[in-house]
Coordinates of C-alpha atoms and ligand atoms in Angstrom, one line a residue:
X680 CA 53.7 -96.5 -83.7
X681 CA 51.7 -98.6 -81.2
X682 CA 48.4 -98.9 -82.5
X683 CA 46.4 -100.1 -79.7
X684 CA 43.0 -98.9 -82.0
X685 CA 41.9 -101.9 -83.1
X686 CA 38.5 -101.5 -82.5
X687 CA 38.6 -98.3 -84.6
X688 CA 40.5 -100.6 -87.4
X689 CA 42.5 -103.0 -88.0
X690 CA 45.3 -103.1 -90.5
X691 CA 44.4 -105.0 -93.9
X692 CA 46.6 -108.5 -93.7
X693 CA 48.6 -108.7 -96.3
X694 CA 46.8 -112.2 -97.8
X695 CA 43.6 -109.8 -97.9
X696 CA 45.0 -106.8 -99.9
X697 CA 47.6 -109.4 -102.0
X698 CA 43.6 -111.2 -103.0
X699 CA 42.9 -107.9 -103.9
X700 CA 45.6 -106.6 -106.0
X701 CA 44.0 -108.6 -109.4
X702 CA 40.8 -106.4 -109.2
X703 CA 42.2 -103.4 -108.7
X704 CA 44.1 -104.0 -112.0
X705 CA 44.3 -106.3 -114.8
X706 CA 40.9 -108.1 -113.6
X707 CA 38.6 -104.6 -113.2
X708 CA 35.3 -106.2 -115.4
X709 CA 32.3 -105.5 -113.9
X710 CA 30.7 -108.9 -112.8
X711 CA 27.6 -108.2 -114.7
X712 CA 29.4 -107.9 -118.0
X713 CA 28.9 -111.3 -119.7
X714 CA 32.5 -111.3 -121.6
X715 CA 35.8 -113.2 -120.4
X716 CA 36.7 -109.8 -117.8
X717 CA 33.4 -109.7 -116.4
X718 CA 32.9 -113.5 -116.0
X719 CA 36.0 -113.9 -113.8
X720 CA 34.9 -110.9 -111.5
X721 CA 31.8 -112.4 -111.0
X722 CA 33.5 -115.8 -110.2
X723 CA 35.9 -114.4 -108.0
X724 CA 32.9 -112.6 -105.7
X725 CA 30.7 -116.4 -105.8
X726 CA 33.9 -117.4 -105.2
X727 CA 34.5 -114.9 -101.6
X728 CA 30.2 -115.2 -101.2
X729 CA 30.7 -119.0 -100.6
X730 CA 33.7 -118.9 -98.6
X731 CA 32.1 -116.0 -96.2
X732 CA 28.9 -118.5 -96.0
X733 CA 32.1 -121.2 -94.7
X734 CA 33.0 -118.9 -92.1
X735 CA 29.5 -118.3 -90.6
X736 CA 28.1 -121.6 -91.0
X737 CA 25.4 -120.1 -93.5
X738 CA 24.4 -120.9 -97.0
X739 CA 26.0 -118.6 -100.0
X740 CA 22.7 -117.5 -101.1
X741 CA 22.3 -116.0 -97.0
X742 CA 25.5 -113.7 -97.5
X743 CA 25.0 -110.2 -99.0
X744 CA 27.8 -108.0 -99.5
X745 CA 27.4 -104.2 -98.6
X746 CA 29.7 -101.2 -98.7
X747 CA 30.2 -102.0 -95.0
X748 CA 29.2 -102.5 -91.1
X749 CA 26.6 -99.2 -91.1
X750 CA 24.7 -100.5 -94.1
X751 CA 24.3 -104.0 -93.4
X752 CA 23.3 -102.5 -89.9
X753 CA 20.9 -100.2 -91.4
X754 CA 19.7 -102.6 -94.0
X755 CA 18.6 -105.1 -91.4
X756 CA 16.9 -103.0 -89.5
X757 CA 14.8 -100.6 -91.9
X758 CA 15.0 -103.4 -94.5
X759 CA 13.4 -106.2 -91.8
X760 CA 11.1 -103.8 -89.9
X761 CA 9.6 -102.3 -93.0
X762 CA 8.7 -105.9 -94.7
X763 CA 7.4 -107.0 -91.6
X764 CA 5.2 -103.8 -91.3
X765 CA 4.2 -104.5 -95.2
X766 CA 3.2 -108.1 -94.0
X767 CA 0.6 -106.5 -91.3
X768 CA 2.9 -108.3 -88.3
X769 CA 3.4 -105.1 -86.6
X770 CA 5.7 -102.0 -85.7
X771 CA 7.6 -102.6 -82.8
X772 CA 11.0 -103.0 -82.2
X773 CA 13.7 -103.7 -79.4
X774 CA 16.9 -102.3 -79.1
X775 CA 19.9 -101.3 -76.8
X776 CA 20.8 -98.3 -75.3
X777 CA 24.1 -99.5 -75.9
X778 CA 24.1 -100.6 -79.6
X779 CA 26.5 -98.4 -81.8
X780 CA 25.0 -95.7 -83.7
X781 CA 24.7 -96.9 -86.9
X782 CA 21.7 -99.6 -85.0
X783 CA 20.7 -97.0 -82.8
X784 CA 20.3 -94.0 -85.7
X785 CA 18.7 -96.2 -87.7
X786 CA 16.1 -97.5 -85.1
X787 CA 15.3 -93.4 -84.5
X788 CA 14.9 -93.1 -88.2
X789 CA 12.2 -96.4 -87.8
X790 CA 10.9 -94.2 -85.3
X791 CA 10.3 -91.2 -87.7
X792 CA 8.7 -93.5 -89.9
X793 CA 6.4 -94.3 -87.3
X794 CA 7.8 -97.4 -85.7
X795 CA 8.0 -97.9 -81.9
X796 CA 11.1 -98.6 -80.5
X797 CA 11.8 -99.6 -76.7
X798 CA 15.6 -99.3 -76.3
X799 CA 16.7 -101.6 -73.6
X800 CA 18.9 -100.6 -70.6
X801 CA 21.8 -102.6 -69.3
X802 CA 23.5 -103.0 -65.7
X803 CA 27.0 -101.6 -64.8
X804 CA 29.1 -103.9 -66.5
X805 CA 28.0 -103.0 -69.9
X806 CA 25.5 -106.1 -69.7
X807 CA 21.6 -106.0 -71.0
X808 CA 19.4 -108.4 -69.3
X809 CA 17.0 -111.2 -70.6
X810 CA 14.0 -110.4 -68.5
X811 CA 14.4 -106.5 -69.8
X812 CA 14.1 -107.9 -73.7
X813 CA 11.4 -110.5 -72.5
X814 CA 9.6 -107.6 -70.4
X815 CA 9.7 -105.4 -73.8
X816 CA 8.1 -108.2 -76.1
X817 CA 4.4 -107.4 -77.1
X818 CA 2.2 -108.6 -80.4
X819 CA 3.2 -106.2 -82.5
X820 CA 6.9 -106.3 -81.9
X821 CA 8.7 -108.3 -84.8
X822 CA 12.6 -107.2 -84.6
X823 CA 15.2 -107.2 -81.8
X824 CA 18.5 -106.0 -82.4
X825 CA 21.5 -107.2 -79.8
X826 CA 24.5 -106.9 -80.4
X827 CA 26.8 -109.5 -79.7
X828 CA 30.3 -107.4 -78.3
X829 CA 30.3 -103.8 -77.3
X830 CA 32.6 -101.9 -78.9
X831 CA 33.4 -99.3 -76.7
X832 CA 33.8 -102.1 -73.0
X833 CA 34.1 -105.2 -75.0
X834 CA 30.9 -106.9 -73.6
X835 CA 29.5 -109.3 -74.6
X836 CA 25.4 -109.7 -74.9
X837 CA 23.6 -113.1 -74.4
X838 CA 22.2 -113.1 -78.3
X839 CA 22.0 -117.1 -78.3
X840 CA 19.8 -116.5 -75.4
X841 CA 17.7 -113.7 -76.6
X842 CA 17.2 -116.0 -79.9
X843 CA 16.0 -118.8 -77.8
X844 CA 13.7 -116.7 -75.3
X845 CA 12.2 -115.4 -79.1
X846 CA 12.0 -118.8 -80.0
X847 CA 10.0 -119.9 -76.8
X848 CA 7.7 -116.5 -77.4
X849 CA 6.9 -117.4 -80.7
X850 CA 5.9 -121.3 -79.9
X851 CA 3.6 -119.7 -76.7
X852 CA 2.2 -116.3 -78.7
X853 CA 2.7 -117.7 -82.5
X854 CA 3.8 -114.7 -82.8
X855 CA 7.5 -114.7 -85.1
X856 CA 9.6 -111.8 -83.5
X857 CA 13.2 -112.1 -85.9
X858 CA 16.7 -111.3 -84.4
X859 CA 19.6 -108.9 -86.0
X860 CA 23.2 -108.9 -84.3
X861 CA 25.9 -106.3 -85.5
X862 CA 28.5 -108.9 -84.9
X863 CA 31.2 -106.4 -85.7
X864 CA 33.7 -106.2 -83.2
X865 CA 33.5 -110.0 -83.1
X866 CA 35.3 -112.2 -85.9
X867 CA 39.2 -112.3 -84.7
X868 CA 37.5 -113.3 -81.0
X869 CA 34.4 -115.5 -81.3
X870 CA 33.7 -117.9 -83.8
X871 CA 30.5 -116.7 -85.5
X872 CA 28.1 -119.6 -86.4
X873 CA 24.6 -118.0 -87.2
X874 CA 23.5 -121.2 -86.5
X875 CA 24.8 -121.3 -82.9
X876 CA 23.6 -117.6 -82.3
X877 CA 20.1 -118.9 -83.4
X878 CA 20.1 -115.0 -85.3
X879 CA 17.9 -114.1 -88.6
X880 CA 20.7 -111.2 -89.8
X881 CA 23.8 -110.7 -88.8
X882 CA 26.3 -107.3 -89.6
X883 CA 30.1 -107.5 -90.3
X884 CA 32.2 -104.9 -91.5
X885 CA 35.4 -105.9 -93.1
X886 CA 38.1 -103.7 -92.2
X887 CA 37.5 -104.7 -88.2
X888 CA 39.1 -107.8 -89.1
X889 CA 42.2 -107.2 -91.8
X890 CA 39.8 -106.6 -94.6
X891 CA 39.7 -103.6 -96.5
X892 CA 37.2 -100.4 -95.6
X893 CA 34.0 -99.8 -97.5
X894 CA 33.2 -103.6 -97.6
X895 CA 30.8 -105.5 -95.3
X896 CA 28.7 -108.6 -94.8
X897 CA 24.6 -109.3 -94.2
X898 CA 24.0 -112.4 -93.4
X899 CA 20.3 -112.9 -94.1
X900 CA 18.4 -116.2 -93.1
X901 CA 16.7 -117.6 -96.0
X902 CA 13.1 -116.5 -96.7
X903 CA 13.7 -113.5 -93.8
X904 CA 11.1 -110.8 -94.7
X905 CA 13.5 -108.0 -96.4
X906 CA 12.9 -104.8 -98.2
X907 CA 16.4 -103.5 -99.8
X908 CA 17.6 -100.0 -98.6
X909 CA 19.9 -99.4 -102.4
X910 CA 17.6 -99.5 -105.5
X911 CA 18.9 -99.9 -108.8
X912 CA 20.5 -103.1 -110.9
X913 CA 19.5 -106.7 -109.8
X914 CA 22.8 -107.2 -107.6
X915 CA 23.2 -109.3 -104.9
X916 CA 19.8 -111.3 -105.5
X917 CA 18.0 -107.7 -105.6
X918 CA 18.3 -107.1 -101.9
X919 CA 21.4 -104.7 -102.5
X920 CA 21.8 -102.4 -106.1
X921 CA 24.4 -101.3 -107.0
X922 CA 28.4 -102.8 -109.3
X923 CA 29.8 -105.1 -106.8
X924 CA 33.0 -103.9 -105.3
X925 CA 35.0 -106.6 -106.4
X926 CA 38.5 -106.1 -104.4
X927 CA 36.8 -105.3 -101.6
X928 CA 34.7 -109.0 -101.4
X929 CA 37.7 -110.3 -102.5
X930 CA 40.0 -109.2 -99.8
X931 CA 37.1 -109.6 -97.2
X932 CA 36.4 -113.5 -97.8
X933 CA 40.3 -113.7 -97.2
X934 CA 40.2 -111.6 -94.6
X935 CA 37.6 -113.2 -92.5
X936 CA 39.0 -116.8 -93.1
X937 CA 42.0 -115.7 -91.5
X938 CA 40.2 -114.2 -88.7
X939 CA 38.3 -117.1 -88.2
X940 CA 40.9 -119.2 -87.9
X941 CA 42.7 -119.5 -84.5
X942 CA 40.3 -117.1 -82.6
X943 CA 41.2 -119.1 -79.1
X944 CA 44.4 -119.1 -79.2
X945 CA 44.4 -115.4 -80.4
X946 CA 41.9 -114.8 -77.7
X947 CA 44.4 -116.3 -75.3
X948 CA 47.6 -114.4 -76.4
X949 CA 45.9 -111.1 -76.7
X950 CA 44.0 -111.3 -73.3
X951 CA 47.4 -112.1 -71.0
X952 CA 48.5 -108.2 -72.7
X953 CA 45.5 -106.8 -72.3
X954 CA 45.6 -108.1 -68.4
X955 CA 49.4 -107.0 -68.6
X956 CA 47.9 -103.1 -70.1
X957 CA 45.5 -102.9 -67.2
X958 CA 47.8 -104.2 -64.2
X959 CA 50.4 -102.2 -65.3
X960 CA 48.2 -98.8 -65.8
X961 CA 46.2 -99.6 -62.1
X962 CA 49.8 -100.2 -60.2
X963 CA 50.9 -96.7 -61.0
X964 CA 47.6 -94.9 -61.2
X965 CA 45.4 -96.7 -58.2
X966 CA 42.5 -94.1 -58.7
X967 CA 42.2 -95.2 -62.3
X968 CA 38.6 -96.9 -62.8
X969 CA 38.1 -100.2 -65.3
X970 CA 34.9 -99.5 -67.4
X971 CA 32.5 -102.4 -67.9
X972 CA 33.7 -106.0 -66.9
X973 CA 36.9 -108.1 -67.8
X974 CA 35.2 -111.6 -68.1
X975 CA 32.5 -112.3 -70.2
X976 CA 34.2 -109.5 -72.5
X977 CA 36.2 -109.1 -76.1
X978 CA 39.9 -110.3 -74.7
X979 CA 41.2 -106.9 -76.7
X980 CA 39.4 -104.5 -75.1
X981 CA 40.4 -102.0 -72.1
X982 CA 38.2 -99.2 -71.4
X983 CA 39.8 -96.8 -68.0
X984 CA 38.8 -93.8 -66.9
X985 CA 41.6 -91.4 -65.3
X986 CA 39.4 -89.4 -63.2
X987 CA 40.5 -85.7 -63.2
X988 CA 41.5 -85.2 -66.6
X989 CA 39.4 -84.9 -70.2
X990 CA 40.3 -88.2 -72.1
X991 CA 41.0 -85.9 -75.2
X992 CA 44.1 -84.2 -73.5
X993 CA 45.8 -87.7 -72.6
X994 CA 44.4 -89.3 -76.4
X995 CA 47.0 -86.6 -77.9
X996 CA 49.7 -86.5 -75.3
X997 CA 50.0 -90.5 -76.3
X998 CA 49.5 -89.3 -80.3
X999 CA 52.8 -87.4 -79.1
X1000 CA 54.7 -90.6 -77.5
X1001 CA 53.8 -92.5 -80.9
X1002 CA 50.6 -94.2 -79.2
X1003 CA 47.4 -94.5 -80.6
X1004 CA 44.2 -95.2 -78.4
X1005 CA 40.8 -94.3 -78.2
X1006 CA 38.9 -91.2 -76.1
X1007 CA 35.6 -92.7 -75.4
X1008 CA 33.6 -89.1 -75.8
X1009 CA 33.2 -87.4 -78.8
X1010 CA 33.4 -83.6 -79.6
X1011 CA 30.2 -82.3 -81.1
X1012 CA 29.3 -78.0 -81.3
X1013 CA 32.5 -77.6 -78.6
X1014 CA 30.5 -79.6 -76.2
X1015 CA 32.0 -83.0 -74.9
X1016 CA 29.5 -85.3 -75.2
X1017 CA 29.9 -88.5 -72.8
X1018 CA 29.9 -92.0 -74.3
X1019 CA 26.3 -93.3 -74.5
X1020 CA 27.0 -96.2 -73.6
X1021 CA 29.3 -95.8 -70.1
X1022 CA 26.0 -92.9 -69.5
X1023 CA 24.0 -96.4 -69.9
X1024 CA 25.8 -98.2 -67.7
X1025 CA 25.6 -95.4 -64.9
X1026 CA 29.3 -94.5 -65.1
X1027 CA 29.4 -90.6 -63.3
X1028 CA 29.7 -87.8 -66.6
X1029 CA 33.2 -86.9 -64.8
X1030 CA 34.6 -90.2 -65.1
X1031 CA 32.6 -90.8 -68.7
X1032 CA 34.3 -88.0 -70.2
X1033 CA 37.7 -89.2 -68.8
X1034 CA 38.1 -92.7 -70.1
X1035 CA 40.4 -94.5 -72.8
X1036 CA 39.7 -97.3 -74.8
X1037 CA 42.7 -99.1 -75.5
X1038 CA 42.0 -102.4 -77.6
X1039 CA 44.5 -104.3 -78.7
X1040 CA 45.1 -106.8 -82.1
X1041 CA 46.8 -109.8 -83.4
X1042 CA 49.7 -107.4 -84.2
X1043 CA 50.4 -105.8 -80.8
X1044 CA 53.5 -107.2 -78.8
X1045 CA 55.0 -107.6 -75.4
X1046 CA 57.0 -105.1 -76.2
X1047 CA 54.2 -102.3 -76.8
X1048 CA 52.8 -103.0 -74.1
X1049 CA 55.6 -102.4 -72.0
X1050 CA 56.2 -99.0 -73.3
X1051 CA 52.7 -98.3 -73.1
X1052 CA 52.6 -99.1 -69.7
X1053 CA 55.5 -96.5 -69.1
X1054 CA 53.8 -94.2 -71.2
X1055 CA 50.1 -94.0 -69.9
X1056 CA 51.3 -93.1 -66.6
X1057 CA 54.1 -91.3 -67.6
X1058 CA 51.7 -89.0 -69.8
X1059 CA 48.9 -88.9 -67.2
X1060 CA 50.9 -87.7 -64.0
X1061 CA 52.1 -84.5 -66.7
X1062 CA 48.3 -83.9 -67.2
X1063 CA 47.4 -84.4 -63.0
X1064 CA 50.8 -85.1 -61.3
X1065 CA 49.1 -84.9 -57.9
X1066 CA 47.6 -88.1 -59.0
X1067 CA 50.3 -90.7 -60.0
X1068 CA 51.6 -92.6 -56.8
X1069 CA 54.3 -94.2 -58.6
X1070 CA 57.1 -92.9 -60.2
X1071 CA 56.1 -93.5 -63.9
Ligands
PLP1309 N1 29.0 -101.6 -85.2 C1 30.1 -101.6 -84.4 C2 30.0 -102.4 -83.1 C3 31.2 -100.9 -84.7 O1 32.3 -100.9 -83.9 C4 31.3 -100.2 -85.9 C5 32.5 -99.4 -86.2 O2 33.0 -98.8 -85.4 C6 30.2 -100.2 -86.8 C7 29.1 -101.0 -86.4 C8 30.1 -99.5 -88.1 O3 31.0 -100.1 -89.0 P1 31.5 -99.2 -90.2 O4 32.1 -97.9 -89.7 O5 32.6 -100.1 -90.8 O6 30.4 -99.0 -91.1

């Protein structure tokens, strides 16, 4: 297989699911239990809590771990907003149209609860813009959500520079507006320093980079206003209920150490393929489009439209050549629906509902991508063969 999906998943590095193995075996007490078992489990997750807080440059007590990226998404949001609401500092909150849905489900569920939520636009490139977020801010707002890469073009959003313009806000209005990234396309590319982003919450979901699915990260600034979304037991410092899932934090602290490590030169050695993929694709198929921007972008990340054909159809004659990629519209009551975020980036529907979104990981090789540029073409020109110029 070439698995050029990485965006989807990644596959769990060894190191992460070898940490693993222990707690999915002999070491299965529950870290709550205070006997021998138990007490090792819960050393082993203090253990992964302060070697996450490493990776981020935040303090062990500001990591939460949650069953993955859509709850620590949805637990920033409804948990933030709500306390902030219960503090009488208002019930506004900014968004992007181009956020994934877990942020942007869960900012229409704040809606239902009687939030208002202005949901920011971005340009053609996939980019949002300061002056739209700084336009949006009013007294009552007190969240923004940005993310910091796209996962659908692999842009990247300016959240440093959001976090400073809130800063500036909040020394001219004194008026605190707090800041929420899902970071979760980001860890194998970008060093994350919460820090550096200036950010109150950040999201991470662990199988995105060689951890295991069903795990996540919060990162939640100390003394941030938060209500917990899971009520139960006293776990994670009461802000999430619920038995720890041990392997899962386990292989995720490994997991994100490893991705941490080397991101530039990773960045570098995945970005020459990824130029490679789209040179190749473009020479034999000039009418293919690029979706959003190729600087300022995730260095894995390819997102082409092959005007004149539904991305489904060429998504499974790949499946068929042992190539796995992305179709960037999704199939809901027999109607394709376009990607939200190329419709917010003004990409036409016919051209939405014909893109591919390859994105590539520390695993693919020179050697994929040479097949795979034989095979997009190849595979296209059998869907449209009045289009391909070149002979595959
Ligand atoms: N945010 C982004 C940017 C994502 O790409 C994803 C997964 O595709 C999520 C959130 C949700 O993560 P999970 O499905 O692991 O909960």
């Amino acid at each position: 297989m070439i698995y050029l999906d990485h965006a989807a998943t990644t596959p769990v590095h060894p190191r992460a699911r070898e940490a693993m193995l222990p707690f999915l075996g002999p070491e299965f007490g529950n870290p709550s239990g205070l006997y021998a078992v138990g007490r090792r489990a819960q050393a082993a997750v203090d253990d992964a809590r302060r070697r996450v807080a490493t990776c981020l440059g935040a303090r062990p007590s500001e990591i939460l771990f949650t069953s993955g990226g859509t709850e620590s998404i949805n637990s920033a949001l409804i948990g933030i907003a709500y306390a902030m609401r219960r503090a009488s500092a208002g019930n506004h909150i900014i968004t992007t149209q181009i956020e994934h849905h877990a942020g942007l489900h869960a900012a229409q569920f704040l809606e239902e609860l009687g939030f208002d939520v202005t949901y920011v636009g971005c340009d053609d490139r996939g980019h949002v813009s300061l002056a739209e977020i700084e336009a949006a801010l009013r007294p009552e707002t007190v969240l923004a959500s940005v993310m910091l890469a796209n996962n659908e073009v692999g842009t990247l959003q300016p959240v440093a520079e959001v976090a400073s313009l809130l800063r500036d806000y909040a020394r001219r209005q004194q008026h605190r507006v707090l800041l929420h990234t899902d970071a979760v396309q980001a860890p194998e590319w970008l060093g994350i320093d919460v820090d550096r982003l200036g950010v109150d919450a950040l999201s991470l979901s662990s199988h995105k980079f060689g951890g295991p699915k069903g795990s996540g990260v919060l990162f939640l600034r100390r003394a941030t206003p938060f209500r917990q979304l899971l009520h139960g037991g006293g776990q994670e410092s009461q802000k999430r209920a619920g038995t720890e899932n041990v392997a899962g934090i386990a292989g995720t602290a490994v997991a994100l150490e490893l991705a941490s490590a080397g991101t530039r030169e990773r960045s570098a050695r995945v970005l020459a393929l990824r130029d490679a993929l789209r040179d190749g694709i473009l020479a034999a198929v000039p009418d293919a489009l690029v979706n959003g921007c190729q600087q300022d972008c995730l260095p894995n990340n390819l997102n082409i439209s092959f005007p004149g054909i539904e991305s489904e159809s060429l998504v499974a004659a790949l499946d068929a050549r042992g190539i796995a990629a992305s179709s960037g519209s999704a199939c809901s009551n027999s109607t394709w629906e376009p990607s939200h975020v190329l419709m917010a980036m003004g990409v036409p529907i016919r051209r939405a509902v014909a893109s591919l979104r390859f994105s590539l990981g520390e695993s693919t090789t020179e050697a994929d991508i040479a097949t795979a540029i034989t095979a997009i073409p190849e595979e296209f020109a059998r869907l449209r063969p009045s289009a391909l110029v070149t002979a595959g």
